[in-house]
Tab-separated table of C-alpha atoms in Angstrom:
chain	number	residue	atom	x	y	z
A	1	MET	CA	91.037	187.133	92.011
A	2	ASP	CA	90.749	188.313	88.431
A	3	SER	CA	94.186	186.944	87.526
A	4	LEU	CA	93.339	183.439	88.743
A	5	ARG	CA	89.956	183.622	87.041
A	6	SER	CA	91.674	184.320	83.711
A	7	LEU	CA	94.105	181.456	84.291
A	8	ARG	CA	91.252	179.106	85.185
A	9	ARG	CA	89.421	179.911	81.990
A	10	LEU	CA	92.498	179.495	79.843
A	11	SER	CA	93.428	176.239	81.553
A	12	TYR	CA	89.934	174.894	80.821
A	13	VAL	CA	90.343	175.867	77.160
A	14	ALA	CA	93.737	174.149	76.957
A	15	LEU	CA	92.342	171.033	78.655
A	16	ALA	CA	89.403	170.883	76.221
A	17	ILE	CA	91.729	171.190	73.217
A	18	ALA	CA	94.094	168.571	74.657
A	19	PHE	CA	91.173	166.190	75.225
A	20	THR	CA	89.916	166.694	71.666
A	21	HIS	CA	93.405	166.170	70.297
A	22	LEU	CA	93.899	162.938	72.253
A	23	VAL	CA	90.553	161.525	71.139
A	24	PHE	CA	91.179	162.545	67.555
A	25	GLY	CA	94.504	160.715	67.773
A	26	ALA	CA	92.485	157.565	68.422
A	27	ILE	CA	90.401	158.273	65.333
A	28	VAL	CA	93.625	158.575	63.319
A	29	ARG	CA	94.720	155.162	64.558
A	30	ILE	CA	91.332	153.463	64.207
A	31	SER	CA	90.837	154.765	60.670
A	32	GLY	CA	94.387	153.808	59.638
A	33	SER	CA	95.207	157.415	58.772
A	34	GLY	CA	98.511	157.688	60.610
A	35	MET	CA	100.457	157.844	57.362
A	36	GLY	CA	97.874	160.009	55.595
A	37	CYS	CA	100.580	162.580	54.875
A	38	GLY	CA	103.192	159.974	54.042
A	39	ASP	CA	106.458	160.318	55.925
A	40	HIS	CA	106.358	164.110	55.588
A	41	TRP	CA	106.387	166.222	58.758
A	42	PRO	CA	105.463	168.876	59.783
A	43	ARG	CA	104.074	169.664	56.336
A	44	CYS	CA	101.840	167.236	54.456
A	45	TYR	CA	103.450	166.157	51.187
A	46	GLY	CA	105.458	169.360	51.252
A	47	ARG	CA	102.429	171.630	51.765
A	48	TRP	CA	100.862	173.281	54.763
A	49	PHE	CA	97.466	173.099	53.023
A	50	PRO	CA	97.462	170.033	50.750
A	51	PRO	CA	94.551	169.064	48.456
A	52	MET	CA	91.906	167.389	50.615
A	53	ASP	CA	91.355	164.593	48.140
A	54	ARG	CA	91.722	161.541	50.413
A	55	PRO	CA	89.944	160.692	53.680
A	56	ASP	CA	93.122	159.509	55.414
A	57	LEU	CA	94.915	162.733	54.472
A	58	VAL	CA	92.027	164.837	55.825
A	59	VAL	CA	92.033	162.954	59.127
A	60	GLU	CA	95.807	163.157	59.607
A	61	TRP	CA	95.980	166.820	58.568
A	62	THR	CA	93.150	167.697	60.997
A	63	HIS	CA	95.010	165.895	63.783
A	64	ARG	CA	98.088	168.004	63.067
A	65	LEU	CA	96.004	171.170	62.961
A	66	LEU	CA	94.621	170.348	66.414
A	67	ALA	CA	98.180	169.772	67.630
A	68	SER	CA	99.161	173.247	66.418
A	69	ILE	CA	96.167	174.827	68.157
A	70	LEU	CA	97.091	172.943	71.337
A	71	VAL	CA	100.666	174.245	71.245
A	72	PHE	CA	99.424	177.823	70.930
A	73	SER	CA	96.868	177.422	73.732
A	74	VAL	CA	99.452	175.959	76.143
A	75	ALA	CA	101.941	178.668	75.166
A	76	ALA	CA	99.269	181.319	75.842
A	77	LEU	CA	98.584	179.811	79.275
A	78	THR	CA	102.299	179.831	80.093
A	79	ILE	CA	102.802	183.411	78.902
A	80	LEU	CA	99.817	184.646	80.903
A	81	ALA	CA	101.057	182.826	84.022
A	82	PHE	CA	104.516	184.335	83.516
A	83	ARG	CA	103.064	187.834	83.244
A	84	LEU	CA	101.098	187.243	86.471
A	85	ARG	CA	103.938	185.454	88.272
A	86	HIS	CA	104.013	188.017	91.093
A	87	GLU	CA	100.404	187.260	91.980
A	88	ALA	CA	99.624	184.848	94.816
A	89	ARG	CA	99.413	181.162	93.750
A	90	VAL	CA	100.799	181.927	90.283
A	91	GLY	CA	104.576	182.146	90.645
A	92	GLY	CA	106.826	180.046	92.849
A	93	ARG	CA	106.379	176.574	94.247
A	94	GLY	CA	102.829	175.288	93.905
A	95	GLY	CA	101.952	178.085	91.483
A	96	VAL	CA	100.259	177.899	88.113
A	97	LEU	CA	103.381	179.006	86.246
A	98	ARG	CA	105.447	175.910	86.970
A	99	ALA	CA	102.645	173.545	85.936
A	100	ALA	CA	102.009	175.568	82.777
A	101	ALA	CA	105.720	175.564	81.902
A	102	LEU	CA	105.812	171.787	82.393
A	103	ALA	CA	102.793	171.471	80.096
A	104	LEU	CA	104.546	173.590	77.475
A	105	ALA	CA	107.638	171.354	77.623
A	106	ALA	CA	105.388	168.280	77.353
A	107	VAL	CA	103.427	169.588	74.357
A	108	LEU	CA	106.623	170.442	72.477
A	109	THR	CA	108.047	166.994	73.276
A	110	ALA	CA	104.801	165.379	72.111
A	111	ALA	CA	104.981	167.334	68.844
A	112	LEU	CA	108.551	166.186	68.200
A	113	LEU	CA	107.637	162.605	69.079
A	114	GLY	CA	104.716	162.860	66.670
A	115	GLY	CA	107.143	163.801	63.908
A	116	LEU	CA	109.454	160.940	64.885
A	117	THR	CA	106.515	158.526	64.864
A	118	VAL	CA	105.685	159.552	61.294
A	119	LYS	CA	109.316	159.226	60.201
A	120	LEU	CA	109.440	155.727	61.720
A	121	GLY	CA	106.280	154.678	59.884
A	122	ASN	CA	103.979	154.638	62.941
A	123	THR	CA	105.786	151.819	64.712
A	124	THR	CA	104.112	150.416	67.828
A	125	TYR	CA	106.525	151.632	70.479
A	126	ALA	CA	107.003	155.101	68.968
A	127	THR	CA	103.220	155.521	68.931
A	128	VAL	CA	102.885	154.339	72.544
A	129	ALA	CA	105.677	156.702	73.647
A	130	HIS	CA	103.827	159.533	71.914
A	131	TRP	CA	100.650	158.507	73.748
A	132	ILE	CA	102.383	158.448	77.155
A	133	VAL	CA	103.847	161.932	76.683
A	134	ALA	CA	100.407	163.176	75.621
A	135	MET	CA	98.950	161.789	78.871
A	136	ALA	CA	101.705	163.528	80.839
A	137	LEU	CA	100.770	166.765	79.069
A	138	PHE	CA	97.118	166.229	80.002
A	139	ALA	CA	98.096	165.754	83.657
A	140	ALA	CA	100.270	168.887	83.651
A	141	LEU	CA	97.340	170.906	82.322
A	142	GLY	CA	95.128	169.348	84.989
A	143	ALA	CA	97.641	170.408	87.656
A	144	ALA	CA	97.705	173.949	86.247
A	145	ALA	CA	93.903	174.067	86.353
A	146	VAL	CA	93.763	172.844	89.975
A	147	ARG	CA	96.441	175.343	91.011
A	148	ALA	CA	94.360	178.091	89.419
A	149	GLY	CA	91.421	176.961	91.567
A	150	ALA	CA	89.566	174.946	88.925
A	151	MET	CA	88.192	171.389	89.273
A	152	GLY	CA	87.909	171.648	93.046
A	153	GLY	CA	91.230	173.393	93.584
A	154	ARG	CA	89.729	176.261	95.594
A	155	SER	CA	87.800	173.856	97.828
A	156	ALA	CA	90.886	171.701	98.425
A	157	LEU	CA	92.782	174.726	99.757
A	158	ALA	CA	90.081	175.304	102.371
A	159	GLN	CA	89.620	171.643	103.349
A	160	GLN	CA	91.833	168.999	104.872
A	161	ALA	CA	92.899	165.521	103.819
A	162	SER	CA	94.494	162.727	105.800
A	163	ALA	CA	97.815	161.179	104.851
A	164	ARG	CA	96.007	157.881	104.297
A	165	THR	CA	93.676	159.432	101.740
A	166	ALA	CA	96.612	161.024	99.930
A	167	ARG	CA	98.322	157.637	99.649
A	168	VAL	CA	95.155	155.965	98.391
A	169	ALA	CA	94.644	158.706	95.805
A	170	ARG	CA	98.252	158.436	94.586
A	171	ALA	CA	97.842	154.691	94.161
A	172	ALA	CA	94.684	155.292	92.103
A	173	ALA	CA	96.531	157.743	89.854
A	174	VAL	CA	99.432	155.326	89.318
A	175	LEU	CA	97.035	152.483	88.518
A	176	ALA	CA	95.096	154.687	86.114
A	177	PHE	CA	98.235	155.854	84.331
A	178	VAL	CA	99.569	152.320	83.827
A	179	THR	CA	96.144	151.029	82.768
A	180	VAL	CA	95.544	153.762	80.206
A	181	ALA	CA	99.126	153.543	78.923
A	182	LEU	CA	98.681	149.804	78.467
A	183	GLY	CA	95.401	150.553	76.730
A	184	GLY	CA	97.397	152.493	74.150
A	185	LEU	CA	99.688	149.488	73.721
A	186	THR	CA	96.679	147.151	73.418
A	187	ALA	CA	95.192	149.318	70.683
A	188	LYS	CA	98.453	149.446	68.727
A	189	TYR	CA	100.080	146.043	69.327
A	190	PRO	CA	99.267	143.662	66.430
A	191	SER	CA	96.086	141.659	67.172
A	192	ALA	CA	96.027	142.661	70.884
A	193	ALA	CA	92.750	144.577	70.521
A	194	ILE	CA	90.973	141.497	69.150
A	195	ALA	CA	92.861	138.864	71.167
A	196	CYS	CA	89.892	138.244	73.484
A	197	ARG	CA	86.478	137.735	71.906
A	198	SER	CA	84.437	137.537	75.116
A	199	PHE	CA	84.014	139.581	78.296
A	200	PRO	CA	84.916	139.527	81.155
A	201	LEU	CA	86.615	136.208	80.463
A	202	CYS	CA	88.949	135.951	77.513
A	203	GLY	CA	87.623	133.778	74.705
A	204	ARG	CA	90.930	133.744	72.910
A	205	ASP	CA	91.024	134.466	69.183
A	206	PRO	CA	93.129	131.710	67.530
A	207	ALA	CA	94.489	134.253	65.049
A	208	ALA	CA	96.061	136.338	67.853
A	209	GLY	CA	99.417	135.297	69.204
A	210	ALA	CA	100.224	134.598	72.839
A	211	ALA	CA	101.954	137.961	73.323
A	212	ALA	CA	98.896	139.834	72.028
A	213	THR	CA	96.645	137.889	74.403
A	214	HIS	CA	98.914	138.645	77.357
A	215	VAL	CA	98.836	142.369	76.542
A	216	GLN	CA	95.031	142.322	76.401
A	217	LEU	CA	94.665	140.331	79.625
A	218	THR	CA	97.118	142.528	81.518
A	219	HIS	CA	95.167	145.595	80.457
A	220	ARG	CA	91.925	144.020	81.668
A	221	ILE	CA	93.387	142.930	85.005
A	222	LEU	CA	94.730	146.410	85.688
A	223	ALA	CA	91.371	147.941	84.776
A	224	PHE	CA	89.574	145.734	87.305
A	225	LEU	CA	92.227	146.439	89.953
A	226	LEU	CA	91.604	150.141	89.420
A	227	LEU	CA	87.845	149.568	89.692
A	228	PHE	CA	88.120	147.705	93.006
A	229	HIS	CA	90.663	150.166	94.384
A	230	LEU	CA	88.419	153.154	93.661
A	231	LEU	CA	85.350	151.318	94.927
A	232	GLY	CA	87.105	150.634	98.226
A	233	SER	CA	88.324	154.235	98.338
A	234	VAL	CA	84.825	155.649	97.877
A	235	VAL	CA	83.374	153.381	100.574
A	236	ALA	CA	86.177	154.234	103.016
A	237	LEU	CA	86.018	157.972	102.345
A	238	SER	CA	82.242	158.024	102.752
A	239	ARG	CA	82.492	156.321	106.131
A	240	ARG	CA	85.497	158.224	107.457
A	241	ARG	CA	84.562	161.330	109.431
A	242	GLY	CA	86.281	164.612	108.737
A	243	GLU	CA	87.434	163.876	105.202
A	244	ALA	CA	87.418	166.688	102.671
A	245	PRO	CA	84.122	166.637	100.735
A	246	VAL	CA	85.955	167.652	97.556
A	247	LEU	CA	87.966	164.425	97.733
A	248	VAL	CA	84.870	162.305	98.263
A	249	ARG	CA	83.359	163.870	95.131
A	250	ALA	CA	86.577	163.423	93.152
A	251	ALA	CA	86.808	159.743	94.111
A	252	ARG	CA	83.185	159.176	93.117
A	253	VAL	CA	83.700	160.853	89.756
A	254	ALA	CA	86.792	158.726	89.075
A	255	LEU	CA	84.889	155.559	90.046
A	256	ALA	CA	81.934	156.470	87.805
A	257	LEU	CA	84.281	157.010	84.876
A	258	VAL	CA	85.950	153.620	85.417
A	259	ILE	CA	82.558	151.892	85.548
A	260	LEU	CA	81.560	153.651	82.324
A	261	GLN	CA	84.845	152.657	80.715
A	262	ILE	CA	84.447	148.986	81.585
A	263	THR	CA	80.855	149.076	80.303
A	264	VAL	CA	82.013	150.560	76.999
A	265	ALA	CA	84.824	147.996	76.807
A	266	ALA	CA	82.369	145.129	77.309
A	267	ALA	CA	80.048	146.474	74.596
A	268	MET	CA	83.002	147.028	72.284
A	269	VAL	CA	84.215	143.432	72.610
A	270	LEU	CA	80.769	141.831	72.437
A	271	LEU	CA	79.800	143.927	69.389
A	272	THR	CA	83.052	143.001	67.602
A	273	MET	CA	84.951	146.284	67.894
A	274	PRO	CA	82.807	148.882	66.068
A	275	PRO	CA	84.864	152.045	65.380
A	276	VAL	CA	82.399	154.308	67.238
A	277	LEU	CA	82.765	152.349	70.466
A	278	ARG	CA	86.533	152.147	70.039
A	279	SER	CA	86.670	155.936	69.809
A	280	LEU	CA	84.364	156.256	72.822
A	281	HIS	CA	86.557	153.814	74.750
A	282	GLU	CA	89.547	156.052	74.072
A	283	ALA	CA	87.659	159.194	75.119
A	284	VAL	CA	86.480	157.703	78.397
A	285	GLY	CA	89.956	156.274	79.041
A	286	VAL	CA	91.446	159.758	78.783
A	287	SER	CA	88.749	160.972	81.181
A	288	VAL	CA	89.582	158.157	83.621
A	289	TRP	CA	93.202	159.281	83.690
A	290	LEU	CA	92.246	162.905	84.300
A	291	GLY	CA	89.731	161.891	86.977
A	292	ALA	CA	92.214	159.730	88.892
A	293	PHE	CA	94.980	162.311	88.555
A	294	THR	CA	92.684	165.091	89.781
A	295	PHE	CA	91.683	162.963	92.788
A	296	ALA	CA	95.365	162.492	93.668
A	297	TYR	CA	96.316	166.095	93.059
A	298	LEU	CA	93.421	167.488	95.098
A	299	ALA	CA	94.440	165.165	97.937
A	300	ARG	CA	97.956	166.552	97.719
A	301	VAL	CA	96.659	170.123	97.872
A	302	ALA	CA	94.317	169.358	100.774
A	303	LEU	CA	97.091	167.560	102.658
A	304	GLY	CA	99.080	170.796	102.575
A	305	ALA	CA	96.119	172.920	103.693
A	306	PRO	CA	96.127	174.503	107.172
A	307	GLY	CA	95.676	171.941	109.909
A	308	HIS	CA	96.800	168.968	107.808
A	309	ALA	CA	99.482	167.981	110.323
A	310	ARG	CA	96.886	167.315	112.993
A	311	MET	CA	94.832	165.158	110.630
A	312	ALA	CA	97.929	163.252	109.557
A	313	MET	CA	98.680	162.541	113.220
A	314	GLU	CA	95.174	161.264	113.798
A	315	ASP	CA	95.291	159.182	110.638
A	316	GLU	CA	98.589	157.492	111.453
A	317	ALA	CA	97.850	156.820	115.132
A	318	GLY	CA	94.136	156.191	114.855
A	319	LEU	CA	93.612	158.521	117.824
A	320	SER	CA	91.585	161.648	118.366
A	321	VAL	CA	93.368	164.862	119.311
A	322	ALA	CA	92.084	164.552	122.881
A	323	GLN	CA	93.361	160.974	123.156
A	324	TRP	CA	96.722	161.992	121.736
A	325	GLY	CA	97.031	164.823	124.294
A	326	ALA	CA	96.107	162.504	127.163
A	327	LEU	CA	98.648	159.964	125.959
A	328	SER	CA	101.349	162.633	125.773
A	329	GLU	CA	100.746	163.737	129.358
A	330	LYS	CA	101.365	160.246	130.748
């Protein structure tokens, strides 16, 4: 359908801008540019276009410019979905419009939280709250894209998932969300990023306090739990007959991203936290969250596809349809 094709394209654009904005937010933090415009918001020292005479000001102003572009792109997606709301899979429950509207609410909330973060002087918990809302926005855009048929959404509608797979995928998404959220806390909490000087074990830095070390270790433990969970999921899905191929691919992509993320994390720690690797770590972390969320959301879509009830019955009872019928006749 032409309408869904337009929504798919626009959702991809919004996702790309959101990804760039999230990664650039890490650059703001890593470069110490969070207060590049002072405590002025939304303008920078009272100007929309201030003199670009300081690196920290340029970085912070660019981050705000990306935020503005993101707001407009999400608003455009929502407006287009509203105009096409009478089309199939656009309006109503499970349609693109609701996901797009949720993304619009999230991006406006993120913008206001960004202003509050500046007013509070970039405090740790305000920054982490801003990061969590930004991840929620990213997920809402991912849901809109899947509902429009992107990222495997069309295949999931034609395939079937078991209830067991849906539960496994949800657990992966929850683990990924908590892990990446804690990654934001690790990056912002004083000394947490440098609390462990070795990998995978923690050669504790004496300069870091106990709380900072605990934050770092918790983040690492969750990352490895996510790795093992996805590894088990991929093995189980590959062996289980009748599973939706789109879910097998999604689980493999999520696993590959987690492996890449842990590899980058190891290099980052062993090479004493170079800014380039810290930025890459943030970028891959955002991708991990999107990958795990997409896996879970595709499983949800496939679970509701035609014939899912029969697969759920087989999954829960461990019986084939023929065995179930024979058992019912007795």
